[in-house]
Tab-separated table of C-alpha atoms and ligand atoms in Angstrom:
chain	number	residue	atom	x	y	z
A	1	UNK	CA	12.540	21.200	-28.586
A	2	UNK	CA	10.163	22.788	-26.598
A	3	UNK	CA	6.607	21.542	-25.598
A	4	UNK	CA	5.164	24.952	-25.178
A	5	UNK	CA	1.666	25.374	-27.042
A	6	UNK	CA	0.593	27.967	-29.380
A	7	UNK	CA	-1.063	30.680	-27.887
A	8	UNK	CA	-2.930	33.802	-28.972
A	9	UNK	CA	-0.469	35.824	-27.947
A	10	UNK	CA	2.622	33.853	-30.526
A	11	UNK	CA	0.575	34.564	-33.806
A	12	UNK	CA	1.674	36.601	-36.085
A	13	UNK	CA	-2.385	38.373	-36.660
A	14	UNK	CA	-1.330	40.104	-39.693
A	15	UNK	CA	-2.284	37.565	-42.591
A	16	UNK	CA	-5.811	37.553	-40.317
A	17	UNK	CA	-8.084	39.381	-41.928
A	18	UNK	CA	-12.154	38.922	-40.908
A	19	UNK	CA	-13.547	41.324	-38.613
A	20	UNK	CA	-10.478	43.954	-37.786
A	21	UNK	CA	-10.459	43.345	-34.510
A	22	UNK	CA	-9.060	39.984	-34.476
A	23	UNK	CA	-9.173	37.712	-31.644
A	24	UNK	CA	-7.492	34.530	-32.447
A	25	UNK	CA	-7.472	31.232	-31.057
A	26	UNK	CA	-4.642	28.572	-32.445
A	27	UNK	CA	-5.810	24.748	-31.912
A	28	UNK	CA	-5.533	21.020	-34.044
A	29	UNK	CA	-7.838	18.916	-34.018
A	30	UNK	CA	-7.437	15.893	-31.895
A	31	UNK	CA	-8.029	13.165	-34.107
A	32	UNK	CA	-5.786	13.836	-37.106
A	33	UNK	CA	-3.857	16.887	-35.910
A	34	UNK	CA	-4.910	19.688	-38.488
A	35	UNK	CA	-3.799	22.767	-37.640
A	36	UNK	CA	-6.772	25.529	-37.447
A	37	UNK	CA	-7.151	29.240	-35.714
A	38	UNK	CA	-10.749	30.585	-34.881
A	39	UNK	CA	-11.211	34.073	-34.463
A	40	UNK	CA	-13.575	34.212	-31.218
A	41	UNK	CA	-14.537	38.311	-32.143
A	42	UNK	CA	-16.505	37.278	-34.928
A	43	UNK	CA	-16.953	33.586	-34.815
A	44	UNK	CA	-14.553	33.008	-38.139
A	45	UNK	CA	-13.234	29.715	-38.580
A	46	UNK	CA	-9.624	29.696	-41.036
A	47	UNK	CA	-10.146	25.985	-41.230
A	48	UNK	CA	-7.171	25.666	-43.683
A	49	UNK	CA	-3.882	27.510	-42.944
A	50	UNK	CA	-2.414	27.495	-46.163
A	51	UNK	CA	-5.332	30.004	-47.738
A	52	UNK	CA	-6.494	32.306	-45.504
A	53	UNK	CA	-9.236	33.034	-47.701
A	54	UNK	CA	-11.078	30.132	-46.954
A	55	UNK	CA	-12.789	31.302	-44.066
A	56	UNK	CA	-16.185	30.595	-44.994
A	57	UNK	CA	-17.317	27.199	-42.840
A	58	UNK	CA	-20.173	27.222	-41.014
A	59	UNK	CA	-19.819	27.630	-37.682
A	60	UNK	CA	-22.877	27.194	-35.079
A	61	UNK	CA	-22.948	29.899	-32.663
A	62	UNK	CA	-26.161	29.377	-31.046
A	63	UNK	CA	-27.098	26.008	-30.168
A	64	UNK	CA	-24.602	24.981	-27.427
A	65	UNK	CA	-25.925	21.144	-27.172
A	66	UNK	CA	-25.033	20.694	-30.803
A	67	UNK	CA	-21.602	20.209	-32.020
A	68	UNK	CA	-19.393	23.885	-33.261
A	69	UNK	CA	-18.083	22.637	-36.356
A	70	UNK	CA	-16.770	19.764	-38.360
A	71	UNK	CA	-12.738	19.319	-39.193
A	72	UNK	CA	-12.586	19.955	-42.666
A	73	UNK	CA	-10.237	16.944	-42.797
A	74	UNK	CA	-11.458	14.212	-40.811
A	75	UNK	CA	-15.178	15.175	-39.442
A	76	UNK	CA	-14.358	15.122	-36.437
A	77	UNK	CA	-16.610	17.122	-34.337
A	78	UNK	CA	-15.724	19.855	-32.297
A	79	UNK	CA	-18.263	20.818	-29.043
A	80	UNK	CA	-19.733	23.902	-28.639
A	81	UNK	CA	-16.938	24.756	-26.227
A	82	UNK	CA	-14.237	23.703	-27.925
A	83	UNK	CA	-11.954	26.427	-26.776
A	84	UNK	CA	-12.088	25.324	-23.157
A	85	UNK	CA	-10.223	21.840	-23.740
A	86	UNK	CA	-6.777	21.427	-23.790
A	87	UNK	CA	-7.280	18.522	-25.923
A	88	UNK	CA	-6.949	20.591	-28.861
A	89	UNK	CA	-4.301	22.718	-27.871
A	90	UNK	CA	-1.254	22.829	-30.444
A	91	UNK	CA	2.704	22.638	-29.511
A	92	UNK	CA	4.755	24.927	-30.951
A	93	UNK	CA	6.733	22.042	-32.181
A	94	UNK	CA	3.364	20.385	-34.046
A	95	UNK	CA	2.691	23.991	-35.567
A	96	UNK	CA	6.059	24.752	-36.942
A	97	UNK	CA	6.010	20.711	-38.373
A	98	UNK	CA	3.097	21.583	-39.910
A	99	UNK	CA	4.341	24.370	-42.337
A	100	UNK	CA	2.962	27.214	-40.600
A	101	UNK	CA	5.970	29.090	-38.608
A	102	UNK	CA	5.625	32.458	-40.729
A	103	UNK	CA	2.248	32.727	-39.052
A	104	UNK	CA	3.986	32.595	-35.774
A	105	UNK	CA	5.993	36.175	-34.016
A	106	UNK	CA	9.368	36.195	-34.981
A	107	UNK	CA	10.312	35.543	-31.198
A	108	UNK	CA	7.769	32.184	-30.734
A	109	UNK	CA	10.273	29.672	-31.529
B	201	ZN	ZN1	-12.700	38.163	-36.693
B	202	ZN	ZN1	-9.475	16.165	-38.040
């Protein structure tokens, strides 16, 4: 098994549905491992993988000395600029453990 992360470019973006222009960023969180994807075009947060709908967290975009957002699991607290450390990056393997291979490419795995 591979240790290759999840990228932007291995999501399937269909079932993502916020701004239509979707920019998507797969990561877990680093303390308990929950799986999330943040679309950076419009600042959504799907904070829970298995309901896509629930895309409603508040997310703060404009005070970078304060943390991003909360896990929805654990609390932990993300930074501002959460999507430069590879401490939340996701392996393919941790993704697909986690239930969520159909929102993967076919060709990911
Ligand atoms: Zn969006
Ligand atoms: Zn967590």
């Amino acid at each position: 098994m591979s240790e290759k992360q999840v990228v932007e470019a291995d999501l399937n973006f269909d079932p993502f549905n916020c701004c239509g222009n979707e920019a998507l960023y797969p990561f877990k969180c680093s303390q308990c491992g929950w799986p999330m994807v943040f679309c950076y075009e419009c600042d959504t947060l799907y904070n829970n993988l298995h309901d896509l709908s629930q895309n409603d967290q508040e997310i703060n975009h404009f005070k970078p000395d304060h943390p991003g957002f909360s896990c929805p699991k654990c609390n932990y607290k993300f930074e501002y600029y959460f999507m430069q450390n590879p401490l939340y990056w996701v392996s393919i393997k941790d993704w697909v453990d986690a239930g969520f291979e159909h929102l993967l490419r076919k060709n990911s795995t």
